Amino acid sequence: MDLPAILDPGREQQAAGLLRSYYTRKLTSGRIRTGAYFDTWAGGGATPDAVNRLTADDLVAITLLGEDLKGPAALGLLGTHAAAIAALLESIPADLDMADVTPRDFAQLYGKDSAAWQLWDVVRGYAGGQWRMGAAKTSKLLARKRPRLIPIWDPALTRAADLTSSLTYWAEWHRLLTADGGALARRLDAVQAAADLTSPVSALRAMDVVLWMDGKQRSYRSGGE
């Protein structure tokens, strides 16, 4: 895995410009992109009354990031598996940042026996569901509920950061965020401070947005879509 240059030391102002643009710049339609509302839709996914349960608003929120949801998945997530999802969410901290998870505690929070891993399997439909949700869609739903702990897995990000697999990307991001005494996490804080957003987002979400915007710009400059 390689950290894209946009997050290198000394490029905080450039990264902040991308972050600010994502959340505030109007597109040719005259509207701000729908993804800018993902974090705050209906108050966010980690509000006190919704932090430990999956809601219809959470499902709406991922559509703002360009995802659709099939009927069987909606019924399973909000109905059949709602209690199991709530129990797992209760075991996943909502007030902890990935960068603050020590290597010693990593397996407990992210390992194959962890509540987060089990939740991933339930949401994807691997644990008794009659649907199959992809890694991108699943990660966005988990990121909505635990924005400080669960990063988004997205095709654009996998190319930008050369991520190897959705099965290992939590560990890959954790290594980068905790390396050098948490230098990357501190840069992300500086990026957010410079962007001066009306509603600050998590460090993981800021990283996601900066990398996505940077990838889009580089693709445009090279003649891509």
PDB file of C-alpha atoms in Angstrom:
ATOM      1  CA  MET A   1       0.000   0.000   0.000  1.00  0.00           C
ATOM      2  CA  ASP A   2       1.271   3.480  -0.901  1.00  0.00           C
ATOM      3  CA  LEU A   3       0.109   6.738   0.646  1.00  0.00           C
ATOM      4  CA  PRO A   4      -0.815   9.117  -2.199  1.00  0.00           C
ATOM      5  CA  ALA A   5       1.335  12.242  -2.401  1.00  0.00           C
ATOM      6  CA  ILE A   6      -1.584  14.565  -1.639  1.00  0.00           C
ATOM      7  CA  LEU A   7      -1.286  13.500   2.018  1.00  0.00           C
ATOM      8  CA  ASP A   8       2.483  14.059   2.197  1.00  0.00           C
ATOM      9  CA  PRO A   9       3.861  16.580   4.713  1.00  0.00           C
ATOM     10  CA  GLY A  10       3.689  20.122   3.419  1.00  0.00           C
ATOM     11  CA  ARG A  11       0.581  19.585   1.289  1.00  0.00           C
ATOM     12  CA  GLU A  12      -1.977  20.258   4.003  1.00  0.00           C
ATOM     13  CA  GLN A  13      -3.293  23.442   2.364  1.00  0.00           C
ATOM     14  CA  GLN A  14      -3.750  21.719  -0.991  1.00  0.00           C
ATOM     15  CA  ALA A  15      -5.550  18.821   0.663  1.00  0.00           C
ATOM     16  CA  ALA A  16      -7.707  21.264   2.632  1.00  0.00           C
ATOM     17  CA  GLY A  17      -8.729  22.919  -0.636  1.00  0.00           C
ATOM     18  CA  LEU A  18      -9.963  19.579  -1.959  1.00  0.00           C
ATOM     19  CA  LEU A  19     -11.849  18.855   1.248  1.00  0.00           C
ATOM     20  CA  ARG A  20     -13.476  22.290   1.246  1.00  0.00           C
ATOM     21  CA  SER A  21     -14.394  21.985  -2.424  1.00  0.00           C
ATOM     22  CA  TYR A  22     -16.125  18.643  -1.905  1.00  0.00           C
ATOM     23  CA  TYR A  23     -18.379  20.032   0.810  1.00  0.00           C
ATOM     24  CA  THR A  24     -19.026  23.544  -0.464  1.00  0.00           C
ATOM     25  CA  ARG A  25     -18.473  23.922  -4.220  1.00  0.00           C
ATOM     26  CA  LYS A  26     -21.544  23.945  -6.434  1.00  0.00           C
ATOM     27  CA  LEU A  27     -21.473  21.682  -9.467  1.00  0.00           C
ATOM     28  CA  THR A  28     -22.726  22.555 -12.947  1.00  0.00           C
ATOM     29  CA  SER A  29     -26.189  21.592 -11.725  1.00  0.00           C
ATOM     30  CA  GLY A  30     -26.033  24.527  -9.338  1.00  0.00           C
ATOM     31  CA  ARG A  31     -26.129  22.208  -6.330  1.00  0.00           C
ATOM     32  CA  ILE A  32     -23.530  20.868  -3.941  1.00  0.00           C
ATOM     33  CA  ARG A  33     -22.721  17.190  -4.579  1.00  0.00           C
ATOM     34  CA  THR A  34     -25.002  14.785  -2.722  1.00  0.00           C
ATOM     35  CA  GLY A  35     -22.047  13.097  -1.010  1.00  0.00           C
ATOM     36  CA  ALA A  36     -21.547  16.249   1.033  1.00  0.00           C
ATOM     37  CA  TYR A  37     -24.710  15.324   2.951  1.00  0.00           C
ATOM     38  CA  PHE A  38     -23.694  11.736   3.751  1.00  0.00           C
ATOM     39  CA  ASP A  39     -22.133  12.603   7.116  1.00  0.00           C
ATOM     40  CA  THR A  40     -24.914  14.839   8.423  1.00  0.00           C
ATOM     41  CA  TRP A  41     -28.065  13.393   6.857  1.00  0.00           C
ATOM     42  CA  ALA A  42     -30.744  13.138   9.575  1.00  0.00           C
ATOM     43  CA  GLY A  43     -28.160  14.248  12.121  1.00  0.00           C
ATOM     44  CA  GLY A  44     -25.586  11.593  11.236  1.00  0.00           C
ATOM     45  CA  GLY A  45     -25.382   7.877  11.907  1.00  0.00           C
ATOM     46  CA  ALA A  46     -23.914   8.154  15.396  1.00  0.00           C
ATOM     47  CA  THR A  47     -26.485  10.377  17.062  1.00  0.00           C
ATOM     48  CA  PRO A  48     -27.477   9.261  20.589  1.00  0.00           C
ATOM     49  CA  ASP A  49     -30.804   7.824  19.461  1.00  0.00           C
ATOM     50  CA  ALA A  50     -29.369   5.962  16.463  1.00  0.00           C
ATOM     51  CA  VAL A  51     -25.782   5.127  17.364  1.00  0.00           C
ATOM     52  CA  ASN A  52     -26.477   1.465  18.142  1.00  0.00           C
ATOM     53  CA  ARG A  53     -29.113   0.658  15.559  1.00  0.00           C
ATOM     54  CA  LEU A  54     -29.377   0.731  11.790  1.00  0.00           C
ATOM     55  CA  THR A  55     -32.036   3.115  10.508  1.00  0.00           C
ATOM     56  CA  ALA A  56     -33.766   3.908   7.249  1.00  0.00           C
ATOM     57  CA  ASP A  57     -31.886   7.209   7.270  1.00  0.00           C
ATOM     58  CA  ASP A  58     -28.596   5.282   7.215  1.00  0.00           C
ATOM     59  CA  LEU A  59     -29.761   3.480   4.089  1.00  0.00           C
ATOM     60  CA  VAL A  60     -30.714   6.795   2.502  1.00  0.00           C
ATOM     61  CA  ALA A  61     -27.302   8.195   3.418  1.00  0.00           C
ATOM     62  CA  ILE A  62     -25.384   5.638   1.360  1.00  0.00           C
ATOM     63  CA  THR A  63     -27.497   6.501  -1.678  1.00  0.00           C
ATOM     64  CA  LEU A  64     -26.004   9.996  -1.378  1.00  0.00           C
ATOM     65  CA  LEU A  65     -22.660   8.342  -2.146  1.00  0.00           C
ATOM     66  CA  GLY A  66     -24.055   6.777  -5.286  1.00  0.00           C
ATOM     67  CA  GLU A  67     -25.046   3.390  -3.865  1.00  0.00           C
ATOM     68  CA  ASP A  68     -28.340   1.615  -4.419  1.00  0.00           C
ATOM     69  CA  LEU A  69     -29.927  -0.942  -2.137  1.00  0.00           C
ATOM     70  CA  LYS A  70     -32.024  -3.934  -3.130  1.00  0.00           C
ATOM     71  CA  GLY A  71     -35.274  -4.758  -1.361  1.00  0.00           C
ATOM     72  CA  PRO A  72     -34.068  -8.007   0.272  1.00  0.00           C
ATOM     73  CA  ALA A  73     -31.095  -6.184   1.781  1.00  0.00           C
ATOM     74  CA  ALA A  74     -33.262  -3.354   3.149  1.00  0.00           C
ATOM     75  CA  LEU A  75     -35.713  -5.817   4.697  1.00  0.00           C
ATOM     76  CA  GLY A  76     -32.943  -7.931   6.175  1.00  0.00           C
ATOM     77  CA  LEU A  77     -30.942  -5.037   7.581  1.00  0.00           C
ATOM     78  CA  LEU A  78     -33.910  -3.180   9.068  1.00  0.00           C
ATOM     79  CA  GLY A  79     -35.998  -6.214   9.964  1.00  0.00           C
ATOM     80  CA  THR A  80     -34.743  -9.792  10.197  1.00  0.00           C
ATOM     81  CA  HIS A  81     -31.210  -8.926  11.318  1.00  0.00           C
ATOM     82  CA  ALA A  82     -31.922  -5.640  13.112  1.00  0.00           C
ATOM     83  CA  ALA A  83     -31.477  -7.086  16.613  1.00  0.00           C
ATOM     84  CA  ALA A  84     -28.206  -8.826  15.728  1.00  0.00           C
ATOM     85  CA  ILE A  85     -26.882  -5.631  14.130  1.00  0.00           C
ATOM     86  CA  ALA A  86     -27.839  -3.599  17.207  1.00  0.00           C
ATOM     87  CA  ALA A  87     -26.067  -6.051  19.521  1.00  0.00           C
ATOM     88  CA  LEU A  88     -22.896  -5.848  17.425  1.00  0.00           C
ATOM     89  CA  LEU A  89     -22.994  -2.056  17.241  1.00  0.00           C
ATOM     90  CA  GLU A  90     -23.228  -1.909  21.020  1.00  0.00           C
ATOM     91  CA  SER A  91     -19.879  -3.715  21.158  1.00  0.00           C
ATOM     92  CA  ILE A  92     -18.122  -1.290  18.793  1.00  0.00           C
ATOM     93  CA  PRO A  93     -16.979   2.025  20.349  1.00  0.00           C
ATOM     94  CA  ALA A  94     -18.441   5.143  18.779  1.00  0.00           C
ATOM     95  CA  ASP A  95     -16.033   7.557  20.471  1.00  0.00           C
ATOM     96  CA  LEU A  96     -12.701   6.029  19.436  1.00  0.00           C
ATOM     97  CA  ASP A  97     -10.550   6.982  16.441  1.00  0.00           C
ATOM     98  CA  MET A  98      -8.724   4.369  14.384  1.00  0.00           C
ATOM     99  CA  ALA A  99      -5.481   6.294  14.906  1.00  0.00           C
ATOM    100  CA  ASP A 100      -5.845   5.850  18.678  1.00  0.00           C
ATOM    101  CA  VAL A 101      -6.252   2.075  18.540  1.00  0.00           C
ATOM    102  CA  THR A 102      -3.012   0.541  19.792  1.00  0.00           C
ATOM    103  CA  PRO A 103      -1.452  -2.398  17.938  1.00  0.00           C
ATOM    104  CA  ARG A 104      -2.168  -4.495  21.024  1.00  0.00           C
ATOM    105  CA  ASP A 105      -5.895  -3.692  20.808  1.00  0.00           C
ATOM    106  CA  PHE A 106      -6.177  -3.957  17.036  1.00  0.00           C
ATOM    107  CA  ALA A 107      -7.242  -7.610  16.948  1.00  0.00           C
ATOM    108  CA  GLN A 108      -9.923  -7.019  19.566  1.00  0.00           C
ATOM    109  CA  LEU A 109     -11.484  -4.198  17.555  1.00  0.00           C
ATOM    110  CA  TYR A 110     -10.789  -5.293  13.967  1.00  0.00           C
ATOM    111  CA  GLY A 111      -9.819  -8.968  14.000  1.00  0.00           C
ATOM    112  CA  LYS A 112     -11.865 -11.830  12.584  1.00  0.00           C
ATOM    113  CA  ASP A 113     -13.474 -12.481  15.964  1.00  0.00           C
ATOM    114  CA  SER A 114     -14.339  -8.819  16.551  1.00  0.00           C
ATOM    115  CA  ALA A 115     -17.810  -7.304  16.521  1.00  0.00           C
ATOM    116  CA  ALA A 116     -16.783  -5.090  13.585  1.00  0.00           C
ATOM    117  CA  TRP A 117     -15.808  -8.093  11.463  1.00  0.00           C
ATOM    118  CA  GLN A 118     -19.026  -9.893  12.394  1.00  0.00           C
ATOM    119  CA  LEU A 119     -21.031  -6.792  11.524  1.00  0.00           C
ATOM    120  CA  TRP A 120     -19.289  -6.634   8.157  1.00  0.00           C
ATOM    121  CA  ASP A 121     -20.382 -10.210   7.446  1.00  0.00           C
ATOM    122  CA  VAL A 122     -23.973  -9.566   8.524  1.00  0.00           C
ATOM    123  CA  VAL A 123     -24.308  -6.420   6.421  1.00  0.00           C
ATOM    124  CA  ARG A 124     -22.788  -8.083   3.366  1.00  0.00           C
ATOM    125  CA  GLY A 125     -25.331 -10.869   3.714  1.00  0.00           C
ATOM    126  CA  TYR A 126     -22.792 -13.559   4.563  1.00  0.00           C
ATOM    127  CA  ALA A 127     -24.362 -14.376   7.933  1.00  0.00           C
ATOM    128  CA  GLY A 128     -27.746 -15.805   7.012  1.00  0.00           C
ATOM    129  CA  GLY A 129     -28.845 -13.038   4.664  1.00  0.00           C
ATOM    130  CA  GLN A 130     -30.464 -13.587   1.293  1.00  0.00           C
ATOM    131  CA  TRP A 131     -28.512 -10.803  -0.398  1.00  0.00           C
ATOM    132  CA  ARG A 132     -24.943  -9.992  -1.396  1.00  0.00           C
ATOM    133  CA  MET A 133     -23.763  -6.449  -0.819  1.00  0.00           C
ATOM    134  CA  GLY A 134     -20.387  -5.449  -2.192  1.00  0.00           C
ATOM    135  CA  ALA A 135     -17.464  -4.240  -0.127  1.00  0.00           C
ATOM    136  CA  ALA A 136     -17.909  -0.584  -1.110  1.00  0.00           C
ATOM    137  CA  LYS A 137     -21.572  -0.470  -0.132  1.00  0.00           C
ATOM    138  CA  THR A 138     -20.940  -2.364   3.105  1.00  0.00           C
ATOM    139  CA  SER A 139     -18.036  -0.131   4.109  1.00  0.00           C
ATOM    140  CA  LYS A 140     -20.067   3.016   3.533  1.00  0.00           C
ATOM    141  CA  LEU A 141     -22.861   1.744   5.762  1.00  0.00           C
ATOM    142  CA  LEU A 142     -20.397   0.822   8.508  1.00  0.00           C
ATOM    143  CA  ALA A 143     -18.605   4.154   8.095  1.00  0.00           C
ATOM    144  CA  ARG A 144     -21.938   5.899   8.538  1.00  0.00           C
ATOM    145  CA  LYS A 145     -22.398   4.165  11.930  1.00  0.00           C
ATOM    146  CA  ARG A 146     -18.765   4.328  13.092  1.00  0.00           C
ATOM    147  CA  PRO A 147     -17.160   7.199  11.129  1.00  0.00           C
ATOM    148  CA  ARG A 148     -14.160   7.393  13.447  1.00  0.00           C
ATOM    149  CA  LEU A 149     -13.318   3.682  13.315  1.00  0.00           C
ATOM    150  CA  ILE A 150     -14.363   2.292   9.925  1.00  0.00           C
ATOM    151  CA  PRO A 151     -12.868   3.720   6.703  1.00  0.00           C
ATOM    152  CA  ILE A 152     -14.618   3.551   3.355  1.00  0.00           C
ATOM    153  CA  TRP A 153     -13.541   0.995   0.756  1.00  0.00           C
ATOM    154  CA  ASP A 154     -14.049   2.465  -2.695  1.00  0.00           C
ATOM    155  CA  PRO A 155     -12.689   1.488  -6.137  1.00  0.00           C
ATOM    156  CA  ALA A 156     -11.230   4.976  -6.619  1.00  0.00           C
ATOM    157  CA  LEU A 157      -9.448   4.797  -3.265  1.00  0.00           C
ATOM    158  CA  THR A 158      -8.117   1.318  -3.870  1.00  0.00           C
ATOM    159  CA  ARG A 159      -6.446   2.533  -7.036  1.00  0.00           C
ATOM    160  CA  ALA A 160      -5.144   5.728  -5.436  1.00  0.00           C
ATOM    161  CA  ALA A 161      -3.649   4.010  -2.401  1.00  0.00           C
ATOM    162  CA  ASP A 162      -2.890   0.634  -4.007  1.00  0.00           C
ATOM    163  CA  LEU A 163      -4.957  -1.180  -1.401  1.00  0.00           C
ATOM    164  CA  THR A 164      -4.806  -4.933  -1.806  1.00  0.00           C
ATOM    165  CA  SER A 165      -8.105  -6.306  -0.461  1.00  0.00           C
ATOM    166  CA  SER A 166     -11.222  -5.335   1.464  1.00  0.00           C
ATOM    167  CA  LEU A 167     -10.202  -8.103   3.895  1.00  0.00           C
ATOM    168  CA  THR A 168      -6.990  -6.292   4.847  1.00  0.00           C
ATOM    169  CA  TYR A 169      -7.653  -2.596   4.285  1.00  0.00           C
ATOM    170  CA  TRP A 170      -8.493  -1.896   7.944  1.00  0.00           C
ATOM    171  CA  ALA A 171      -5.043  -3.161   8.913  1.00  0.00           C
ATOM    172  CA  GLU A 172      -3.375  -1.236   6.080  1.00  0.00           C
ATOM    173  CA  TRP A 173      -4.938   2.081   7.038  1.00  0.00           C
ATOM    174  CA  HIS A 174      -4.258   1.442  10.719  1.00  0.00           C
ATOM    175  CA  ARG A 175      -0.564   0.923  10.040  1.00  0.00           C
ATOM    176  CA  LEU A 176      -0.353   4.214   8.171  1.00  0.00           C
ATOM    177  CA  LEU A 177      -2.362   6.195  10.717  1.00  0.00           C
ATOM    178  CA  THR A 178      -0.313   4.965  13.662  1.00  0.00           C
ATOM    179  CA  ALA A 179       3.130   5.071  12.010  1.00  0.00           C
ATOM    180  CA  ASP A 180       5.655   7.712  13.111  1.00  0.00           C
ATOM    181  CA  GLY A 181       3.735   8.474  16.273  1.00  0.00           C
ATOM    182  CA  GLY A 182       0.509   9.220  14.402  1.00  0.00           C
ATOM    183  CA  ALA A 183       1.989  11.769  11.972  1.00  0.00           C
ATOM    184  CA  LEU A 184      -0.646  11.144   9.297  1.00  0.00           C
ATOM    185  CA  ALA A 185      -3.475  11.534  11.796  1.00  0.00           C
ATOM    186  CA  ARG A 186      -2.028  14.890  12.879  1.00  0.00           C
ATOM    187  CA  ARG A 187      -1.797  16.018   9.240  1.00  0.00           C
ATOM    188  CA  LEU A 188      -5.438  15.091   8.743  1.00  0.00           C
ATOM    189  CA  ASP A 189      -6.327  17.225  11.765  1.00  0.00           C
ATOM    190  CA  ALA A 190      -4.385  20.100  10.186  1.00  0.00           C
ATOM    191  CA  VAL A 191      -6.199  19.573   6.883  1.00  0.00           C
ATOM    192  CA  GLN A 192      -9.556  19.773   8.632  1.00  0.00           C
ATOM    193  CA  ALA A 193      -8.545  22.882  10.535  1.00  0.00           C
ATOM    194  CA  ALA A 194      -7.441  24.578   7.307  1.00  0.00           C
ATOM    195  CA  ALA A 195     -10.609  23.527   5.458  1.00  0.00           C
ATOM    196  CA  ASP A 196     -12.708  25.156   8.202  1.00  0.00           C
ATOM    197  CA  LEU A 197     -15.850  23.177   7.430  1.00  0.00           C
ATOM    198  CA  THR A 198     -19.135  24.208   9.008  1.00  0.00           C
ATOM    199  CA  SER A 199     -19.608  20.612  10.187  1.00  0.00           C
ATOM    200  CA  PRO A 200     -16.234  18.880  10.772  1.00  0.00           C
ATOM    201  CA  VAL A 201     -16.040  15.222   9.790  1.00  0.00           C
ATOM    202  CA  SER A 202     -13.981  12.339  11.113  1.00  0.00           C
ATOM    203  CA  ALA A 203     -10.311  11.992  10.176  1.00  0.00           C
ATOM    204  CA  LEU A 204     -11.160   8.858   8.184  1.00  0.00           C
ATOM    205  CA  ARG A 205     -13.855  10.653   6.225  1.00  0.00           C
ATOM    206  CA  ALA A 206     -11.552  13.617   5.568  1.00  0.00           C
ATOM    207  CA  MET A 207      -8.927  11.195   4.253  1.00  0.00           C
ATOM    208  CA  ASP A 208     -11.521   9.465   2.084  1.00  0.00           C
ATOM    209  CA  VAL A 209     -12.713  12.732   0.561  1.00  0.00           C
ATOM    210  CA  VAL A 210      -9.233  14.136  -0.089  1.00  0.00           C
ATOM    211  CA  LEU A 211      -8.076  10.951  -1.805  1.00  0.00           C
ATOM    212  CA  TRP A 212     -11.270  10.686  -3.863  1.00  0.00           C
ATOM    213  CA  MET A 213     -11.055  14.314  -4.995  1.00  0.00           C
ATOM    214  CA  ASP A 214      -7.350  14.022  -5.766  1.00  0.00           C
ATOM    215  CA  GLY A 215      -7.961  10.882  -7.795  1.00  0.00           C
ATOM    216  CA  LYS A 216     -10.738  12.575  -9.763  1.00  0.00           C
ATOM    217  CA  GLN A 217      -8.492  15.533 -10.542  1.00  0.00           C
ATOM    218  CA  ARG A 218      -5.596  13.380 -11.655  1.00  0.00           C
ATOM    219  CA  SER A 219      -7.917  11.277 -13.811  1.00  0.00           C
ATOM    220  CA  TYR A 220      -9.281  14.425 -15.457  1.00  0.00           C
ATOM    221  CA  ARG A 221      -5.802  15.801 -16.145  1.00  0.00           C
ATOM    222  CA  SER A 222      -4.751  12.508 -17.735  1.00  0.00           C
ATOM    223  CA  GLY A 223      -7.843  12.385 -19.943  1.00  0.00           C
ATOM    224  CA  GLY A 224      -9.769   9.802 -17.888  1.00  0.00           C
ATOM    225  CA  GLU A 225     -13.437   9.964 -17.045  1.00  0.00           C
TER     226      GLU A 225
END
